[in-house]
Each structure stands twice: as structure tokens, then as C-alpha cells.
Amino acid sequence: MGKLRQKPIIFQAPTNVSLENGRIKMAGPKGDLQIDIPAKIDAQLEPTKVKLTVADEKDNPLLGLYNSLIRNAISGVSSGWQKTLELVGVGFRAQGTGSELILNVGFSHPVKITAPPGVTFQVSENKIIVSGADKYLVGETAASVRRVKPPEPYKGKGIRYLNEVIRKKLGKAAKAVGAASAAK
């Protein structure tokens, strides 16, 4: 990752990249994104690549940051980003598609979540797929869905990311049995 900032950012044909007034705009089949570039960074646009440079060596960390942001944006508008969440628990259900999601996760009322523009929900059985072009927005939306009912540490019931490992605790009964055998 250290020398990644020195490499040019290469993009393919379906993605269109333009540079104007310190702002890089990307358009592709999955949507449009734009990133404001600080004045300390000099961006040059060629037909199939973007090259970033800085005048002062102190600004190298900024170069790495914006290099990654532009790479993620180009990847997002061309192929998109997605996060998959799963519902674990008896009677936990999700319904809705597009920009609205309704969760029944053990509360006395259903929880309604509206996606920000550019992010969509897909629901199948006990899985929720959050997808969109902006990596940051997809991650934030998935985190806000998970925050509604995070997995609890005793049985693991709740909303979790796909393949997320939940560290479980022992219950009171297991602790009592362990303490009784240790006292003997």
C-alpha cells in the first residue's frame, strides 16, 4: 500500500472520468460520483488514467488517501459495491426493496429504514443486500441497519454481516457449574 500513491489510476472504457475546477467526476453504468481534490494535489487526466502528484513531500499521506478514494469511486461506478447482512433469530423478518426496508426484529413495532440516494436494498429470505456506487455510503447504510439490532453475545441473535464471527459468552448456568467444580 505504501507505493500505491505513485501508480496512476487506470480505468476502463465504460467508465467516463472528467476533471474540472479541482473536482473529479466519474460516470459509469452503476451511477455518477464526484470527488473534490484539495489545492495541494495536482491531478492530470489522460485518456485511460489519472495521475496525482504533490509539490511538498509532507502532503504524501493526502496523496495516498485521494488515490484510494478515486480508485474506490471508479470501481463503484463501474461494478458497484455491496454488503450483505443476515438476520439471525426466530421470527426476525425483513421486507421491502429499493429504497425502503422494514424490519421486524423483536420490537413491539416494525422498524422502517430509508436508504440515502444512490443506495438500494434487496431482501431474500434472511439476507439483506445493501448495494450502491459509493463505498462509504454503502458501508454507512449497512452499519445503520446492523445498529437496529446488533448480535447479542449469548445466543448471537440479531443483525450481523455475512460471515461475521460473534464472540459468545457463557451463560449464568455454565458459570455456576464451572465455579462449583472449581471450589471442590
PDB file of C-alpha atoms in Angstrom:
ATOM      1  CA  MET A   1       0.000   0.000   0.000  1.00  0.00           C
ATOM      2  CA  GLY A   2       2.958   2.325   0.599  1.00  0.00           C
ATOM      3  CA  LYS A   3       3.888   2.880  -3.045  1.00  0.00           C
ATOM      4  CA  LEU A   4       0.324   2.702  -4.357  1.00  0.00           C
ATOM      5  CA  ARG A   5       0.121   6.507  -4.354  1.00  0.00           C
ATOM      6  CA  GLN A   6       2.825   6.679  -7.048  1.00  0.00           C
ATOM      7  CA  LYS A   7       0.950   4.466  -9.523  1.00  0.00           C
ATOM      8  CA  PRO A   8      -1.516   6.048 -11.934  1.00  0.00           C
ATOM      9  CA  ILE A   9      -5.194   5.169 -11.542  1.00  0.00           C
ATOM     10  CA  ILE A  10      -6.259   3.216 -14.619  1.00  0.00           C
ATOM     11  CA  PHE A  11      -9.903   2.983 -15.703  1.00  0.00           C
ATOM     12  CA  GLN A  12     -11.696   1.026 -18.433  1.00  0.00           C
ATOM     13  CA  ALA A  13     -13.965   2.074 -21.307  1.00  0.00           C
ATOM     14  CA  PRO A  14     -17.471   2.048 -19.746  1.00  0.00           C
ATOM     15  CA  THR A  15     -16.260   4.471 -17.070  1.00  0.00           C
ATOM     16  CA  ASN A  16     -16.053   8.131 -18.054  1.00  0.00           C
ATOM     17  CA  VAL A  17     -13.773  10.377 -15.959  1.00  0.00           C
ATOM     18  CA  SER A  18     -13.558  14.166 -16.251  1.00  0.00           C
ATOM     19  CA  LEU A  19     -11.552  16.780 -14.357  1.00  0.00           C
ATOM     20  CA  GLU A  20     -12.709  20.374 -13.896  1.00  0.00           C
ATOM     21  CA  ASN A  21     -12.013  23.030 -11.248  1.00  0.00           C
ATOM     22  CA  GLY A  22     -10.381  20.686  -8.752  1.00  0.00           C
ATOM     23  CA  ARG A  23     -13.200  18.152  -8.958  1.00  0.00           C
ATOM     24  CA  ILE A  24     -13.001  14.688 -10.497  1.00  0.00           C
ATOM     25  CA  LYS A  25     -16.306  13.381 -11.870  1.00  0.00           C
ATOM     26  CA  MET A  26     -16.817   9.702 -12.634  1.00  0.00           C
ATOM     27  CA  ALA A  27     -19.755   8.251 -14.545  1.00  0.00           C
ATOM     28  CA  GLY A  28     -20.440   4.614 -15.296  1.00  0.00           C
ATOM     29  CA  PRO A  29     -23.166   2.003 -15.575  1.00  0.00           C
ATOM     30  CA  LYS A  30     -23.795   1.949 -11.779  1.00  0.00           C
ATOM     31  CA  GLY A  31     -24.058   5.721 -11.255  1.00  0.00           C
ATOM     32  CA  ASP A  32     -22.185   9.014 -11.005  1.00  0.00           C
ATOM     33  CA  LEU A  33     -19.775  10.177  -8.304  1.00  0.00           C
ATOM     34  CA  GLN A  34     -17.586  13.220  -7.783  1.00  0.00           C
ATOM     35  CA  ILE A  35     -14.627  13.906  -5.516  1.00  0.00           C
ATOM     36  CA  ASP A  36     -13.276  17.347  -4.620  1.00  0.00           C
ATOM     37  CA  ILE A  37      -9.470  17.400  -4.812  1.00  0.00           C
ATOM     38  CA  PRO A  38      -7.607  19.754  -2.418  1.00  0.00           C
ATOM     39  CA  ALA A  39      -5.427  22.503  -3.897  1.00  0.00           C
ATOM     40  CA  LYS A  40      -2.272  20.767  -2.570  1.00  0.00           C
ATOM     41  CA  ILE A  41      -2.808  17.865  -5.004  1.00  0.00           C
ATOM     42  CA  ASP A  42      -2.187  18.250  -8.726  1.00  0.00           C
ATOM     43  CA  ALA A  43      -4.300  15.892 -10.870  1.00  0.00           C
ATOM     44  CA  GLN A  44      -3.574  15.136 -14.521  1.00  0.00           C
ATOM     45  CA  LEU A  45      -6.130  13.322 -16.653  1.00  0.00           C
ATOM     46  CA  GLU A  46      -5.107  11.168 -19.614  1.00  0.00           C
ATOM     47  CA  PRO A  47      -7.487   9.141 -21.841  1.00  0.00           C
ATOM     48  CA  THR A  48      -7.327   5.975 -19.686  1.00  0.00           C
ATOM     49  CA  LYS A  49      -5.658   7.053 -16.448  1.00  0.00           C
ATOM     50  CA  VAL A  50      -5.460   9.686 -13.720  1.00  0.00           C
ATOM     51  CA  LYS A  51      -2.123  10.693 -12.165  1.00  0.00           C
ATOM     52  CA  LEU A  52      -1.908  12.522  -8.830  1.00  0.00           C
ATOM     53  CA  THR A  53       1.169  14.415  -7.595  1.00  0.00           C
ATOM     54  CA  VAL A  54       2.047  16.777  -4.747  1.00  0.00           C
ATOM     55  CA  ALA A  55       4.651  19.542  -4.620  1.00  0.00           C
ATOM     56  CA  ASP A  56       5.529  19.151  -0.938  1.00  0.00           C
ATOM     57  CA  GLU A  57       6.585  15.785   0.488  1.00  0.00           C
ATOM     58  CA  LYS A  58       4.617  16.498   3.691  1.00  0.00           C
ATOM     59  CA  ASP A  59       1.407  16.011   1.705  1.00  0.00           C
ATOM     60  CA  ASN A  60       2.174  12.411   0.672  1.00  0.00           C
ATOM     61  CA  PRO A  61      -0.443  10.966   3.065  1.00  0.00           C
ATOM     62  CA  LEU A  62      -3.077  13.099   1.318  1.00  0.00           C
ATOM     63  CA  LEU A  63      -1.904  11.669  -1.978  1.00  0.00           C
ATOM     64  CA  GLY A  64      -2.452   8.112  -0.757  1.00  0.00           C
ATOM     65  CA  LEU A  65      -5.890   8.976   0.631  1.00  0.00           C
ATOM     66  CA  TYR A  66      -7.183  10.593  -2.547  1.00  0.00           C
ATOM     67  CA  ASN A  67      -5.631   7.872  -4.680  1.00  0.00           C
ATOM     68  CA  SER A  68      -7.680   5.289  -2.742  1.00  0.00           C
ATOM     69  CA  LEU A  69     -10.839   7.415  -2.812  1.00  0.00           C
ATOM     70  CA  ILE A  70     -10.630   7.802  -6.598  1.00  0.00           C
ATOM     71  CA  ARG A  71      -9.891   4.081  -7.103  1.00  0.00           C
ATOM     72  CA  ASN A  72     -12.915   3.156  -4.975  1.00  0.00           C
ATOM     73  CA  ALA A  73     -15.134   5.634  -6.831  1.00  0.00           C
ATOM     74  CA  ILE A  74     -14.062   4.315 -10.248  1.00  0.00           C
ATOM     75  CA  SER A  75     -14.649   0.750  -9.089  1.00  0.00           C
ATOM     76  CA  GLY A  76     -18.036   1.762  -7.681  1.00  0.00           C
ATOM     77  CA  VAL A  77     -19.386   3.417 -10.830  1.00  0.00           C
ATOM     78  CA  SER A  78     -18.201   0.520 -12.995  1.00  0.00           C
ATOM     79  CA  SER A  79     -19.106  -2.547 -10.890  1.00  0.00           C
ATOM     80  CA  GLY A  80     -20.702  -1.210  -7.681  1.00  0.00           C
ATOM     81  CA  TRP A  81     -20.254  -2.093  -4.007  1.00  0.00           C
ATOM     82  CA  GLN A  82     -22.400  -4.279  -1.808  1.00  0.00           C
ATOM     83  CA  LYS A  83     -22.605  -5.513   1.772  1.00  0.00           C
ATOM     84  CA  THR A  84     -24.681  -8.483   2.861  1.00  0.00           C
ATOM     85  CA  LEU A  85     -26.346  -8.670   6.258  1.00  0.00           C
ATOM     86  CA  GLU A  86     -28.150 -11.662   7.731  1.00  0.00           C
ATOM     87  CA  LEU A  87     -30.968 -11.876  10.254  1.00  0.00           C
ATOM     88  CA  VAL A  88     -30.428 -14.478  12.976  1.00  0.00           C
ATOM     89  CA  GLY A  89     -33.325 -15.143  15.340  1.00  0.00           C
ATOM     90  CA  VAL A  90     -36.733 -16.760  15.499  1.00  0.00           C
ATOM     91  CA  GLY A  91     -39.358 -14.563  13.856  1.00  0.00           C
ATOM     92  CA  PHE A  92     -36.882 -11.951  12.611  1.00  0.00           C
ATOM     93  CA  ARG A  93     -38.003 -10.746   9.184  1.00  0.00           C
ATOM     94  CA  ALA A  94     -37.124  -8.081   6.660  1.00  0.00           C
ATOM     95  CA  GLN A  95     -39.242  -6.881   3.776  1.00  0.00           C
ATOM     96  CA  GLY A  96     -39.069  -4.245   1.108  1.00  0.00           C
ATOM     97  CA  THR A  97     -36.907  -3.491  -1.884  1.00  0.00           C
ATOM     98  CA  GLY A  98     -35.460  -0.403  -3.463  1.00  0.00           C
ATOM     99  CA  SER A  99     -35.010   2.478  -1.058  1.00  0.00           C
ATOM    100  CA  GLU A 100     -37.177   1.293   1.866  1.00  0.00           C
ATOM    101  CA  LEU A 101     -36.600  -1.530   4.320  1.00  0.00           C
ATOM    102  CA  ILE A 102     -38.975  -2.698   7.050  1.00  0.00           C
ATOM    103  CA  LEU A 103     -37.501  -4.829   9.840  1.00  0.00           C
ATOM    104  CA  ASN A 104     -39.415  -6.977  12.340  1.00  0.00           C
ATOM    105  CA  VAL A 105     -36.699  -7.874  14.835  1.00  0.00           C
ATOM    106  CA  GLY A 106     -38.436  -8.458  18.157  1.00  0.00           C
ATOM    107  CA  PHE A 107     -39.596  -4.937  18.965  1.00  0.00           C
ATOM    108  CA  SER A 108     -43.254  -4.053  19.562  1.00  0.00           C
ATOM    109  CA  HIS A 109     -43.231  -2.140  16.285  1.00  0.00           C
ATOM    110  CA  PRO A 110     -41.642  -2.606  12.848  1.00  0.00           C
ATOM    111  CA  VAL A 111     -38.528  -0.519  12.179  1.00  0.00           C
ATOM    112  CA  LYS A 112     -38.511   1.416   8.900  1.00  0.00           C
ATOM    113  CA  ILE A 113     -35.212   2.425   7.278  1.00  0.00           C
ATOM    114  CA  THR A 114     -34.970   4.697   4.243  1.00  0.00           C
ATOM    115  CA  ALA A 115     -31.827   4.430   2.124  1.00  0.00           C
ATOM    116  CA  PRO A 116     -29.948   7.565   1.074  1.00  0.00           C
ATOM    117  CA  PRO A 117     -29.974   8.400  -2.653  1.00  0.00           C
ATOM    118  CA  GLY A 118     -27.765   6.010  -4.619  1.00  0.00           C
ATOM    119  CA  VAL A 119     -28.184   3.061  -2.223  1.00  0.00           C
ATOM    120  CA  THR A 120     -30.685   0.216  -2.660  1.00  0.00           C
ATOM    121  CA  PHE A 121     -31.879  -2.729  -0.572  1.00  0.00           C
ATOM    122  CA  GLN A 122     -32.612  -6.265  -1.756  1.00  0.00           C
ATOM    123  CA  VAL A 123     -34.178  -8.806   0.600  1.00  0.00           C
ATOM    124  CA  SER A 124     -34.171 -12.581   0.164  1.00  0.00           C
ATOM    125  CA  GLU A 125     -35.167 -14.948   2.998  1.00  0.00           C
ATOM    126  CA  ASN A 126     -32.993 -13.890   5.950  1.00  0.00           C
ATOM    127  CA  LYS A 127     -30.444 -11.847   3.967  1.00  0.00           C
ATOM    128  CA  ILE A 128     -30.361  -8.118   3.243  1.00  0.00           C
ATOM    129  CA  ILE A 129     -28.102  -6.862   0.441  1.00  0.00           C
ATOM    130  CA  VAL A 130     -27.157  -3.171   0.568  1.00  0.00           C
ATOM    131  CA  SER A 131     -25.704  -2.005  -2.758  1.00  0.00           C
ATOM    132  CA  GLY A 132     -24.653   1.200  -4.474  1.00  0.00           C
ATOM    133  CA  ALA A 133     -21.819   3.030  -6.232  1.00  0.00           C
ATOM    134  CA  ASP A 134     -20.392   4.922  -3.221  1.00  0.00           C
ATOM    135  CA  LYS A 135     -18.389   2.578  -0.963  1.00  0.00           C
ATOM    136  CA  TYR A 136     -18.635   4.877   2.057  1.00  0.00           C
ATOM    137  CA  LEU A 137     -22.400   5.323   1.740  1.00  0.00           C
ATOM    138  CA  VAL A 138     -22.991   1.570   1.314  1.00  0.00           C
ATOM    139  CA  GLY A 139     -20.936   0.854   4.443  1.00  0.00           C
ATOM    140  CA  GLU A 140     -22.679   3.562   6.484  1.00  0.00           C
ATOM    141  CA  THR A 141     -26.128   2.325   5.439  1.00  0.00           C
ATOM    142  CA  ALA A 142     -25.254  -1.297   6.243  1.00  0.00           C
ATOM    143  CA  ALA A 143     -23.932  -0.195   9.643  1.00  0.00           C
ATOM    144  CA  SER A 144     -27.146   1.724  10.384  1.00  0.00           C
ATOM    145  CA  VAL A 145     -29.207  -1.388   9.531  1.00  0.00           C
ATOM    146  CA  ARG A 146     -26.995  -3.525  11.809  1.00  0.00           C
ATOM    147  CA  ARG A 147     -27.295  -0.927  14.581  1.00  0.00           C
ATOM    148  CA  VAL A 148     -31.063  -1.555  14.816  1.00  0.00           C
ATOM    149  CA  LYS A 149     -30.477  -4.957  16.468  1.00  0.00           C
ATOM    150  CA  PRO A 150     -26.780  -5.847  16.867  1.00  0.00           C
ATOM    151  CA  PRO A 151     -25.992  -9.508  17.655  1.00  0.00           C
ATOM    152  CA  GLU A 152     -26.202 -10.269  21.354  1.00  0.00           C
ATOM    153  CA  PRO A 153     -23.297 -12.179  22.925  1.00  0.00           C
ATOM    154  CA  TYR A 154     -25.210 -15.118  24.458  1.00  0.00           C
ATOM    155  CA  LYS A 155     -27.077 -16.683  21.529  1.00  0.00           C
ATOM    156  CA  GLY A 156     -25.894 -14.450  18.684  1.00  0.00           C
ATOM    157  CA  LYS A 157     -29.404 -13.301  17.730  1.00  0.00           C
ATOM    158  CA  GLY A 158     -29.632 -10.043  15.818  1.00  0.00           C
ATOM    159  CA  ILE A 159     -28.496  -8.488  12.541  1.00  0.00           C
ATOM    160  CA  ARG A 160     -24.929  -9.318  11.537  1.00  0.00           C
ATOM    161  CA  TYR A 161     -22.721  -9.043   8.481  1.00  0.00           C
ATOM    162  CA  LEU A 162     -22.448 -12.203   6.394  1.00  0.00           C
ATOM    163  CA  ASN A 163     -19.698 -14.466   7.813  1.00  0.00           C
ATOM    164  CA  GLU A 164     -19.186 -12.160  10.824  1.00  0.00           C
ATOM    165  CA  VAL A 165     -17.866 -14.075  13.821  1.00  0.00           C
ATOM    166  CA  ILE A 166     -19.640 -13.237  17.072  1.00  0.00           C
ATOM    167  CA  ARG A 167     -17.720 -13.858  20.300  1.00  0.00           C
ATOM    168  CA  LYS A 168     -20.167 -15.599  22.595  1.00  0.00           C
ATOM    169  CA  LYS A 169     -20.245 -15.523  26.388  1.00  0.00           C
ATOM    170  CA  LEU A 170     -21.090 -18.339  28.741  1.00  0.00           C
ATOM    171  CA  GLY A 171     -24.451 -18.104  30.465  1.00  0.00           C
ATOM    172  CA  LYS A 172     -25.082 -17.993  34.217  1.00  0.00           C
ATOM    173  CA  ALA A 173     -25.639 -21.763  34.403  1.00  0.00           C
ATOM    174  CA  ALA A 174     -22.315 -22.545  32.744  1.00  0.00           C
ATOM    175  CA  LYS A 175     -20.516 -20.137  35.071  1.00  0.00           C
ATOM    176  CA  ALA A 176     -22.202 -21.653  38.134  1.00  0.00           C
ATOM    177  CA  VAL A 177     -21.240 -25.210  37.115  1.00  0.00           C
ATOM    178  CA  GLY A 178     -17.668 -24.098  36.475  1.00  0.00           C
ATOM    179  CA  ALA A 179     -17.473 -22.277  39.823  1.00  0.00           C
ATOM    180  CA  ALA A 180     -18.903 -25.250  41.750  1.00  0.00           C
ATOM    181  CA  SER A 181     -16.403 -27.692  40.256  1.00  0.00           C
ATOM    182  CA  ALA A 182     -13.534 -25.264  40.899  1.00  0.00           C
ATOM    183  CA  ALA A 183     -14.491 -24.947  44.594  1.00  0.00           C
ATOM    184  CA  LYS A 184     -14.199 -28.715  45.216  1.00  0.00           C
TER     185      LYS A 184
END
